[in-house]
Amino acid sequence: MRNRTYYIFTQLIICLSLLINININAQTFEETQKIVASDRLTYDNFGSSVSIFENTTIVGAPQKALKLSDNEYIFYAGAAYIYEIDEEENWVEKQILIPSIQSMGSNFGQAVDIFNNYAIIGSNEDIDDSENVGAAYIFEKNELGEWEEKARLVASDKNADDNFASSVCINDTFAFIGVPDKQISDKTNAGAVYIFKKDINNNWVEYQKLTASDANTNDNFGNSVSLDDNSVLIGAKGVDNNTGAAYFFSFNSNTDLWEEKQKVMASDKNSNDSFGFSVSISESNAIIGANNEDEDISGENTLTQAGSVYFFHLENNNLWEESQKIVANDRGSEDYFGSSVSLFQDYAVVGAQNEDEDITGNTTIENSGSAYYYKLNSENIWSQIQKIKASDLDASDIFGCSVDIFGNKLIIGALNESHDASGGNSYSKAGSCYLFNLSNNYLIKSTAGTGGKISPSGYNVIQDGDYITFNITPEDNYSISDILIDNTSIGTIQSSITITPTSDKTIEAIFDINTSITDPTLTNDVILYPNPAKDQITITSNTLSTLKNHFVYIIDSFGHVVKSDYLNFHSSKTITISELPPGTYFCKIKDCKAVKFTKK
């Protein structure tokens, strides 16, 4: 989701349990910057799709006309834009992403997602074999900080007008691509989601095709998709005459497949609600938008297409249960509240792209659009904290058509907004985006290297003045080597560290293998050959089932991990070692003794 500046911490203590002191007073999002494309033109619809990860954001402009010469354009071809935060905390356009295949009306940028060094961009009308079948493009950030196209993905059973890549999401291993108009058997527009997986050669290959267990005509399964670790949530807004539904899938490590776990619908479902129009999942919470829903939380006060969203929580029985229905405090007809949603831990943002009123509610600005910020409180109730409007709102901007929240950062798209960042140079429907920061809150990222863990791990949002304690635990045969704060060693090895942040921070725990294993013996658990070896080694085991889905580590004579690889074998695993210098090494798999070998 790497941060900057120096770190102030008030105490280093030895501690056995996590202590996090969270202030219950909710903070609000403050607009920090408006961004527009450097090459903006009329009808680009910049901001139609957005995604943010750590200090990088990507923005889609699917109607962008690509200029070939002074008098020649490819209209509605589309583009995507990468922005990063610079040293002065400003969002700066870094790169314009253009697909390798450019065609009129391909809608490149219709959907976007970004994760670590990967970005995926949907082009749902992309041409393949002279037909509009759709495609998704994966870009990877290289060592120079430049984004390079790595893959163009199409379905193995592609058909015209499938709308392949209408929705997309990605992590380091899997890419999910929604195809809401895919025909399943004799059921037109039933929909599907295609999964592509990165193989050992860094190629993205089609891995699995997901469909609903009860697929039916016009379900539009895959119109929205959201991924979090080993769970994915898929919207199907067309189910039962546009009542809508959503499906939870999870990854089964035993079968190496994604499996449907549960179908959910709104507790007060009605036809034409479009439940599942938008979805987002984060840890044990999920949010599902129904932008055409008419009733308030009591089922009364009907306002046509005012919109609503539904929160679901993963209970101890591993079932997702509806926990709360939410509507805007100032709901109005045709607001389309729920047209976009985003969830990050205990924080949620909902777009209402056609909402009309300003912050005070005293001035109507038709279809200017809004977003609403919600926070989960200590009683597990989601409460509206803030209504968010653009600082330069105008009629028909459609602010809130896209939203994404990551930690203390928020981006909101306004695809029809016409002015540049200074409010001038009007281009009709060129589009813009607005960046917000959660006031007086800091994002802390904590990670652990090979040989141990840090708790809590991942991302935590901490309010100004609060503190957080991290516990660091090495695995057997490992010890803590160093603790880095913003890539700088703290100089003292501790099993616990407590910090009071004054800015975004990164915490990294580093481990070394203990010297006590420098003279291991070969066991029946792991067999390694050849030994000595020059270019590669092969390992196998008599207990394959217990070793599957573990990592194998190559360790030098100083106890440092010099290479690692994922174990997912059924008979053997071959590892290239040609790049290693000659010497003595150890091959280590969790719960097995290390095997000593010589590299020639």
XYZ file of C-alpha atoms in Angstrom:
600
model
C 0.000 0.000 0.000
C 6.665 3.556 1.476
C 6.459 6.582 3.435
C 8.759 9.435 4.400
C 10.123 11.954 6.928
C 11.722 11.325 10.296
C 10.264 9.567 13.280
C 9.679 10.731 16.854
C 9.016 8.095 19.455
C 8.543 8.572 23.141
C 9.472 5.213 24.539
C 10.945 1.811 23.826
C 9.617 -0.812 26.194
C 9.597 -4.539 26.644
C 5.993 -5.655 26.400
C 4.071 -8.895 25.949
C 0.783 -7.498 24.629
C -0.423 -4.976 22.117
C -1.390 -1.572 23.486
C -3.146 0.836 21.204
C -4.732 3.938 22.657
C -7.337 5.240 20.213
C -9.039 8.592 20.702
C -12.768 8.205 20.235
C -13.188 11.666 18.750
C -13.566 11.186 15.002
C -11.541 13.360 12.652
C -12.673 14.657 9.263
C -11.197 14.597 5.777
C -9.724 17.831 4.490
C -9.237 18.557 0.800
C -5.538 18.925 0.054
C -5.392 19.079 -3.727
C -7.328 19.008 -6.965
C -5.670 17.178 -9.851
C -6.364 17.204 -13.581
C -4.616 15.563 -16.523
C -1.673 17.461 -17.973
C -3.047 16.835 -21.481
C -6.726 17.353 -20.626
C -9.265 17.698 -23.419
C -13.029 17.973 -23.729
C -14.996 14.833 -22.779
C -12.017 12.911 -21.359
C -14.042 11.902 -18.262
C -10.854 11.876 -16.166
C -11.868 10.497 -12.757
C -14.338 7.897 -14.023
C -12.312 5.356 -12.054
C -9.756 5.784 -9.275
C -7.561 3.671 -7.013
C -5.061 4.647 -4.325
C -2.328 2.607 -2.664
C 0.079 4.114 -0.128
C 1.537 7.186 -1.886
C 0.454 6.330 -5.420
C -2.876 6.801 -7.146
C -4.151 5.890 -10.591
C -6.958 7.686 -12.425
C -8.845 6.454 -15.477
C -9.991 8.674 -18.348
C -11.839 6.185 -20.584
C -13.117 8.753 -23.098
C -9.695 10.258 -23.715
C -8.907 11.030 -27.376
C -5.342 9.997 -28.219
C -3.568 12.468 -30.437
C -1.676 10.974 -33.369
C -0.889 14.241 -35.166
C -2.142 17.829 -35.290
C -5.292 16.776 -37.124
C -5.622 13.082 -36.283
C -7.045 11.511 -33.100
C -8.227 8.136 -31.896
C -11.447 9.150 -30.184
C -12.621 7.542 -26.936
C -9.531 5.339 -26.807
C -8.824 6.158 -23.161
C -5.813 6.640 -20.904
C -4.791 6.242 -17.277
C -2.663 8.535 -15.145
C -0.222 7.757 -12.336
C 0.278 10.291 -9.521
C 2.717 10.088 -6.623
C 3.348 12.207 -3.523
C 6.559 14.215 -3.722
C 8.802 15.409 -0.879
C 6.627 18.484 -0.368
C 3.520 16.321 0.117
C 2.061 17.299 -3.284
C 0.476 14.851 -5.687
C 2.451 15.008 -8.946
C 1.576 13.414 -12.287
C 4.311 10.861 -12.990
C 3.186 9.025 -16.095
C 0.414 8.678 -18.645
C -0.363 5.022 -19.375
C -1.417 4.119 -22.914
C -2.172 0.541 -24.044
C -0.132 -1.243 -26.669
C -3.273 -1.694 -28.758
C -5.188 1.542 -29.299
C -8.584 1.673 -30.954
C -11.514 4.051 -31.125
C -14.052 3.514 -28.363
C -12.030 0.933 -26.429
C -12.621 2.712 -23.071
C -9.154 2.075 -21.659
C -9.448 3.341 -18.073
C -13.047 2.235 -17.585
C -11.833 0.463 -14.429
C -8.519 0.692 -12.554
C -6.833 -0.818 -9.522
C -3.350 -0.522 -8.045
C -1.467 -2.666 -5.542
C 2.230 -2.436 -4.657
C 4.039 -2.253 -8.006
C 1.145 -3.515 -10.114
C -1.657 -1.627 -11.827
C -4.506 -3.147 -13.816
C -6.599 -1.154 -16.255
C -9.855 -2.272 -17.829
C -10.682 -1.582 -21.473
C -14.117 -3.121 -21.803
C -14.582 -2.318 -25.498
C -11.056 -3.243 -26.554
C -10.880 -4.774 -30.025
C -9.585 -8.308 -30.527
C -10.021 -10.180 -33.817
C -12.042 -7.204 -35.109
C -14.615 -7.529 -32.333
C -15.231 -5.485 -29.187
C -14.447 -8.258 -26.705
C -12.658 -6.186 -24.051
C -9.227 -6.553 -22.480
C -7.332 -5.779 -19.294
C -3.786 -4.439 -19.190
C -1.322 -5.032 -16.372
C 1.476 -2.521 -15.794
C 4.420 -3.025 -13.445
C 6.645 -0.379 -11.875
C 10.305 -1.037 -12.674
C 13.458 -0.171 -10.729
C 13.589 3.257 -12.384
C 10.108 4.080 -11.122
C 8.567 3.762 -14.584
C 5.406 1.810 -15.294
C 5.708 -0.749 -18.100
C 2.961 -2.760 -19.766
C 3.532 -6.409 -18.833
C 0.411 -8.163 -20.064
C -2.690 -7.744 -22.164
C -5.343 -10.133 -20.877
C -8.336 -11.469 -22.781
C -10.646 -14.365 -22.011
C -9.878 -17.757 -23.527
C -13.558 -17.975 -24.527
C -13.914 -14.330 -25.569
C -17.018 -13.099 -27.346
C -18.126 -9.767 -28.711
C -19.917 -7.445 -26.279
C -19.014 -9.444 -23.163
C -17.802 -6.226 -21.497
C -14.657 -8.006 -20.350
C -12.814 -5.838 -17.785
C -15.783 -3.718 -16.761
C -14.400 -4.177 -13.248
C -10.879 -5.120 -12.146
C -8.759 -5.692 -9.039
C -5.264 -6.999 -8.447
C -2.688 -8.074 -5.862
C 0.843 -9.450 -6.212
C -0.419 -12.866 -7.325
C -3.929 -12.662 -8.758
C -5.875 -10.379 -11.092
C -9.682 -10.473 -11.080
C -11.551 -9.256 -14.153
C -15.314 -8.780 -14.203
C -17.296 -9.666 -17.331
C -20.917 -8.815 -16.456
C -22.425 -9.522 -19.887
C -20.837 -12.949 -20.348
C -23.246 -15.658 -21.519
C -23.179 -18.740 -19.279
C -24.661 -21.777 -20.981
C -27.932 -20.467 -22.427
C -28.163 -17.594 -19.946
C -27.338 -14.283 -21.617
C -25.678 -11.550 -19.557
C -25.327 -13.930 -16.604
C -21.775 -12.698 -16.061
C -18.444 -14.131 -14.959
C -15.173 -13.157 -13.328
C -11.871 -14.354 -14.786
C -8.860 -14.905 -12.575
C -5.338 -14.569 -13.949
C -2.334 -15.669 -11.905
C 1.297 -14.623 -12.135
C 3.442 -17.703 -12.762
C 7.078 -18.318 -11.810
C 8.207 -16.585 -15.013
C 6.198 -13.473 -14.100
C 3.695 -14.164 -16.867
C 0.013 -13.608 -16.144
C -1.964 -16.665 -17.243
C -5.669 -17.455 -17.102
C -6.199 -19.501 -13.944
C -9.890 -19.830 -13.162
C -13.306 -18.657 -14.295
C -15.818 -17.813 -11.572
C -19.574 -17.915 -12.081
C -22.447 -17.774 -9.630
C -23.727 -21.135 -8.431
C -27.244 -19.984 -9.325
C -26.351 -18.034 -12.479
C -29.303 -16.704 -14.421
C -30.085 -14.455 -17.351
C -29.284 -10.751 -16.855
C -27.634 -11.234 -13.446
C -24.592 -9.146 -14.495
C -22.353 -11.104 -12.124
C -19.017 -9.284 -12.151
C -20.282 -5.738 -12.647
C -18.230 -4.907 -9.526
C -15.412 -6.733 -7.750
C -13.254 -6.136 -4.659
C -10.300 -8.154 -3.338
C -8.818 -8.345 0.144
C -6.146 -10.940 0.841
C -7.843 -14.350 0.440
C -11.386 -13.040 0.014
C -13.109 -11.525 -2.994
C -16.549 -9.904 -3.188
C -18.419 -9.835 -6.504
C -21.491 -7.761 -7.304
C -24.377 -8.981 -9.488
C -26.691 -5.987 -9.693
C -29.117 -7.598 -12.154
C -30.193 -10.602 -10.067
C -33.997 -11.055 -9.803
C -35.107 -8.160 -11.989
C -32.316 -5.842 -10.794
C -32.936 -6.570 -7.128
C -29.260 -7.420 -7.016
C -26.992 -9.729 -5.043
C -23.361 -10.153 -4.083
C -21.183 -13.239 -3.750
C -18.294 -13.943 -1.385
C -15.493 -16.190 -2.610
C -12.410 -17.327 -0.694
C -9.169 -19.058 -1.640
C -8.860 -22.715 -0.650
C -5.167 -23.481 -0.110
C -5.838 -27.219 -0.254
C -7.328 -27.129 -3.744
C -5.550 -23.929 -4.866
C -8.907 -22.682 -6.129
C -11.242 -19.811 -5.363
C -14.557 -21.135 -4.090
C -17.960 -19.548 -3.629
C -18.780 -19.276 0.074
C -21.958 -17.272 0.269
C -24.555 -15.289 -1.658
C -26.058 -12.268 0.093
C -28.995 -9.992 -0.660
C -30.412 -6.978 1.148
C -32.730 -7.731 4.052
C -35.300 -5.315 2.574
C -34.698 -6.239 -1.051
C -36.892 -4.959 -3.843
C -36.735 -5.092 -7.612
C -34.688 -2.381 -9.342
C -32.609 -1.598 -6.210
C -29.383 -2.635 -8.002
C -27.867 -4.068 -4.816
C -24.295 -4.950 -5.758
C -23.813 -1.989 -8.083
C -20.689 -1.234 -6.042
C -18.777 -3.382 -3.540
C -15.754 -3.164 -1.241
C -14.262 -5.603 1.268
C -11.684 -5.038 4.016
C -10.752 -7.665 6.571
C -13.984 -8.792 8.317
C -16.184 -6.011 6.929
C -17.834 -5.456 3.576
C -19.959 -2.702 2.076
C -22.403 -3.136 -0.801
C -24.073 -0.273 -2.657
C -27.666 -0.240 -3.903
C -27.748 3.095 -5.700
C -31.346 2.737 -6.919
C -32.870 1.793 -3.550
C -35.746 4.027 -2.425
C -36.425 3.596 1.320
C -34.705 4.818 4.465
C -33.391 2.464 7.174
C -36.907 1.989 8.590
C -38.273 0.979 5.189
C -40.282 4.191 4.896
C -39.979 7.724 3.472
C -39.711 6.604 -0.128
C -37.474 8.765 -2.301
C -36.973 7.423 -5.812
C -33.390 6.237 -6.411
C -32.080 8.006 -3.332
C -29.791 5.020 -2.815
C -28.483 3.108 0.175
C -25.580 0.900 1.254
C -25.435 -2.227 3.387
C -22.638 -3.273 5.723
C -21.853 -6.947 6.264
C -19.624 -8.493 8.929
C -17.881 -11.863 8.973
C -19.119 -13.625 12.099
C -17.448 -16.358 14.145
C -19.385 -19.006 12.195
C -17.577 -17.808 9.038
C -20.800 -16.467 7.583
C -21.296 -12.901 6.394
C -24.275 -11.266 8.047
C -25.872 -7.915 7.288
C -24.991 -5.634 10.185
C -26.432 -2.289 9.128
C -28.217 -0.379 6.394
C -27.060 3.198 5.819
C -28.634 6.132 4.012
C -27.405 9.706 3.799
C -28.622 12.033 6.529
C -29.785 14.483 3.845
C -30.981 11.931 1.279
C -32.898 13.087 -1.761
C -34.482 11.600 -4.859
C -32.080 10.474 -7.588
C -28.977 11.087 -5.462
C -27.705 7.587 -6.341
C -26.089 7.211 -2.932
C -24.003 4.048 -3.226
C -22.924 4.628 -6.825
C -19.393 4.110 -5.492
C -18.096 2.686 -2.219
C -14.715 2.100 -0.593
C -13.768 0.458 2.685
C -10.521 0.473 4.632
C -10.661 -1.277 7.999
C -13.011 0.874 10.159
C -13.354 3.659 7.586
C -15.879 3.814 4.743
C -16.662 6.337 2.020
C -19.809 6.326 -0.119
C -20.326 8.305 -3.325
C -23.650 9.931 -4.242
C -22.803 11.218 -7.684
C -26.053 13.092 -8.390
C -26.584 14.669 -4.946
C -27.559 18.334 -5.237
C -27.122 20.213 -1.958
C -24.092 22.039 -0.620
C -22.650 21.303 2.826
C -25.130 23.599 4.553
C -28.111 22.181 2.700
C -29.250 25.704 1.829
C -28.093 25.839 -1.773
C -29.045 23.460 -4.565
C -26.393 22.748 -7.179
C -27.941 20.148 -9.414
C -26.013 16.879 -9.836
C -22.885 18.399 -8.340
C -22.363 15.175 -6.388
C -21.204 14.308 -2.876
C -19.388 11.708 -0.827
C -20.059 10.623 2.743
C -17.517 9.425 5.300
C -18.477 6.784 7.911
C -16.585 5.400 10.889
C -17.162 2.213 12.866
C -17.433 3.096 16.547
C -16.715 1.060 19.676
C -20.298 -0.262 19.671
C -19.763 -1.629 16.140
C -22.109 0.940 14.654
C -21.254 2.747 11.443
C -21.928 6.463 11.905
C -21.895 9.281 9.374
C -19.049 11.607 10.297
C -18.908 13.954 7.339
C -20.495 14.986 4.082
C -17.768 15.817 1.564
C -18.106 18.265 -1.327
C -15.566 19.612 -3.796
C -14.181 23.047 -2.921
C -15.197 24.328 -6.382
C -18.420 22.368 -6.823
C -20.522 23.068 -9.869
C -23.647 21.688 -11.478
C -23.351 18.287 -13.211
C -19.805 17.621 -11.982
C -20.822 14.101 -10.829
C -18.415 14.359 -7.879
C -18.455 10.962 -6.143
C -18.744 8.848 -9.293
C -15.634 7.060 -8.018
C -14.053 6.904 -4.555
C -11.168 5.068 -2.937
C -9.776 5.272 0.578
C -6.439 3.976 1.783
C -5.462 4.649 5.377
C -5.601 8.400 5.950
C -5.841 9.254 2.235
C -8.923 9.577 0.051
C -9.451 10.257 -3.658
C -12.793 11.216 -5.221
C -13.480 11.478 -8.939
C -15.693 14.039 -10.722
C -15.807 12.828 -14.304
C -17.811 15.772 -15.709
C -15.918 18.575 -13.931
C -14.646 21.122 -16.445
C -12.001 23.366 -14.859
C -8.310 22.963 -14.172
C -6.742 22.903 -10.708
C -6.845 26.723 -10.473
C -10.481 26.930 -11.548
C -9.810 28.177 -15.081
C -9.243 26.803 -18.601
C -12.615 25.165 -18.961
C -12.917 21.988 -21.023
C -16.387 20.491 -20.918
C -16.428 17.164 -19.052
C -12.642 16.897 -19.042
C -12.913 15.578 -15.489
C -10.925 16.015 -12.309
C -10.106 14.323 -9.003
C -9.840 15.607 -5.451
C -7.393 14.352 -2.825
C -8.169 14.441 0.893
C -6.260 13.668 4.090
C -7.794 12.540 7.360
C -6.849 15.420 9.626
C -4.332 14.705 12.391
C -4.071 11.013 11.523
C -1.046 9.027 10.420
C -0.693 5.787 8.500
C 1.725 3.289 10.048
C 2.881 0.333 7.966
C 4.533 -2.602 9.772
C 6.179 -5.601 8.107
C 8.389 -8.514 9.121
C 11.075 -10.224 7.098
C 11.773 -13.940 6.826
C 12.044 -15.694 10.179
C 9.524 -13.921 12.384
C 6.474 -11.729 12.748
C 5.422 -8.319 13.968
C 2.085 -7.631 15.629
C 0.063 -5.776 14.584
C 1.184 -6.165 10.990
C 0.016 -4.322 7.920
C -1.525 -0.869 8.179
C -2.831 1.085 11.150
C -4.257 4.604 11.244
C -3.229 6.417 14.430
C -4.566 9.775 15.614
C -2.205 12.543 16.571
C -1.087 12.138 20.184
C -1.966 8.437 20.357
C 0.541 5.626 20.497
C 0.847 2.085 19.217
C 2.946 -0.839 20.445
C 4.445 -3.469 18.150
C 5.529 -6.892 19.423
C 8.294 -8.625 17.496
C 8.596 -12.412 17.686
C 11.245 -14.516 15.917
C 10.500 -18.057 14.766
C 12.463 -21.054 16.026
C 16.134 -20.881 15.032
C 15.840 -17.133 14.296
C 16.622 -13.977 16.250
C 15.837 -10.281 15.786
C 18.581 -8.697 13.681
C 17.334 -5.111 13.358
C 14.325 -2.816 13.534
C 14.001 -0.149 10.862
C 11.881 2.995 11.086
C 11.541 4.655 7.694
C 14.416 2.439 6.489
C 16.734 3.655 9.272
C 17.941 1.353 12.055
C 16.863 2.383 15.554
C 20.175 0.986 16.811
C 18.653 -1.076 19.634
C 17.166 -4.567 19.382
C 13.896 -4.816 21.274
C 11.119 -7.410 21.374
C 8.634 -4.546 21.630
C 8.562 -0.975 20.419
C 6.051 1.748 21.283
C 5.789 4.861 19.144
C 3.812 8.090 19.117
C 3.818 9.130 15.450
C 3.919 12.664 14.104
C 3.798 11.599 10.436
C 3.223 8.528 8.266
C 5.730 5.814 9.152
C 7.075 2.395 8.161
C 8.277 -0.183 10.719
C 10.246 -3.225 9.564
C 11.516 -6.113 11.658
C 14.507 -8.027 10.286
C 15.572 -11.491 11.433
C 18.701 -13.623 11.074
C 18.936 -17.370 11.349
C 20.730 -18.591 14.469
C 24.181 -20.096 14.083
C 23.036 -23.173 15.971
C 21.908 -24.773 12.705
C 25.216 -24.371 10.902
C 25.913 -28.095 11.164
C 22.588 -29.780 10.396
C 22.138 -33.381 9.314
C 20.132 -34.774 6.451
C 16.741 -36.085 7.569
C 14.041 -38.214 5.979
C 11.908 -35.079 5.736
C 13.824 -33.350 2.920
C 15.995 -34.801 0.156
C 18.196 -32.449 -1.890
C 20.141 -33.249 -5.069
C 22.602 -32.897 -6.725
C 25.087 -32.093 -4.010
C 27.442 -30.404 -4.862
C 25.344 -28.381 -7.353
C 26.218 -25.749 -9.931
C 23.123 -24.260 -11.571
C 20.135 -25.704 -9.735
C 19.024 -27.948 -6.906
C 15.987 -30.178 -6.670
C 14.249 -30.918 -3.389
C 11.643 -33.517 -2.569
C 10.139 -34.953 0.595
C 8.546 -38.054 2.022
C 5.890 -35.859 3.650
C 4.801 -33.664 0.755
C 1.377 -32.770 2.129
C 2.823 -31.115 5.217
C 5.355 -29.078 3.225
C 3.000 -27.773 0.550
C 2.287 -24.020 0.692
C 5.450 -23.280 2.703
C 8.507 -21.323 1.659
C 11.949 -22.820 1.122
C 14.901 -20.644 2.141
C 18.494 -20.783 0.896
C 20.804 -19.593 3.700
C 24.504 -18.802 3.456
C 27.174 -19.789 5.994
C 26.683 -16.500 7.853
C 23.024 -17.303 8.522
C 21.616 -14.816 5.986
C 18.697 -15.730 3.735
C 19.972 -15.225 0.179
C 17.077 -16.734 -1.752
C 13.526 -17.921 -1.114
C 10.863 -19.651 -3.170
C 7.275 -20.804 -2.708
C 6.648 -24.526 -2.247
C 3.611 -25.786 -4.101
C 4.872 -29.097 -5.411
C 3.359 -32.532 -5.693
C 6.586 -34.428 -6.412
C 9.605 -32.125 -6.400
C 10.747 -28.507 -6.541
C 13.662 -27.209 -8.629
C 15.389 -23.982 -7.603
C 17.891 -22.044 -9.709
C 21.091 -21.178 -7.816
C 23.370 -20.178 -10.697
C 23.480 -16.579 -9.491
C 24.889 -17.539 -6.085
C 28.652 -17.451 -5.488
C 30.405 -20.772 -4.740
C 30.324 -21.843 -1.119
C 28.426 -23.690 1.593
C 24.664 -23.168 1.897
C 21.712 -24.589 3.755
C 18.249 -25.385 2.416
C 15.587 -24.779 5.086
C 11.850 -25.488 5.075
C 9.664 -24.657 8.055
C 9.398 -27.511 10.581
C 12.223 -29.448 8.870
C 15.915 -29.532 9.656
C 18.168 -27.591 7.304
C 20.024 -29.519 4.576
C 23.632 -28.573 3.925
C 24.853 -28.400 0.310
C 27.765 -27.016 -1.673
C 27.448 -24.571 -4.576
C 30.240 -25.166 -7.123
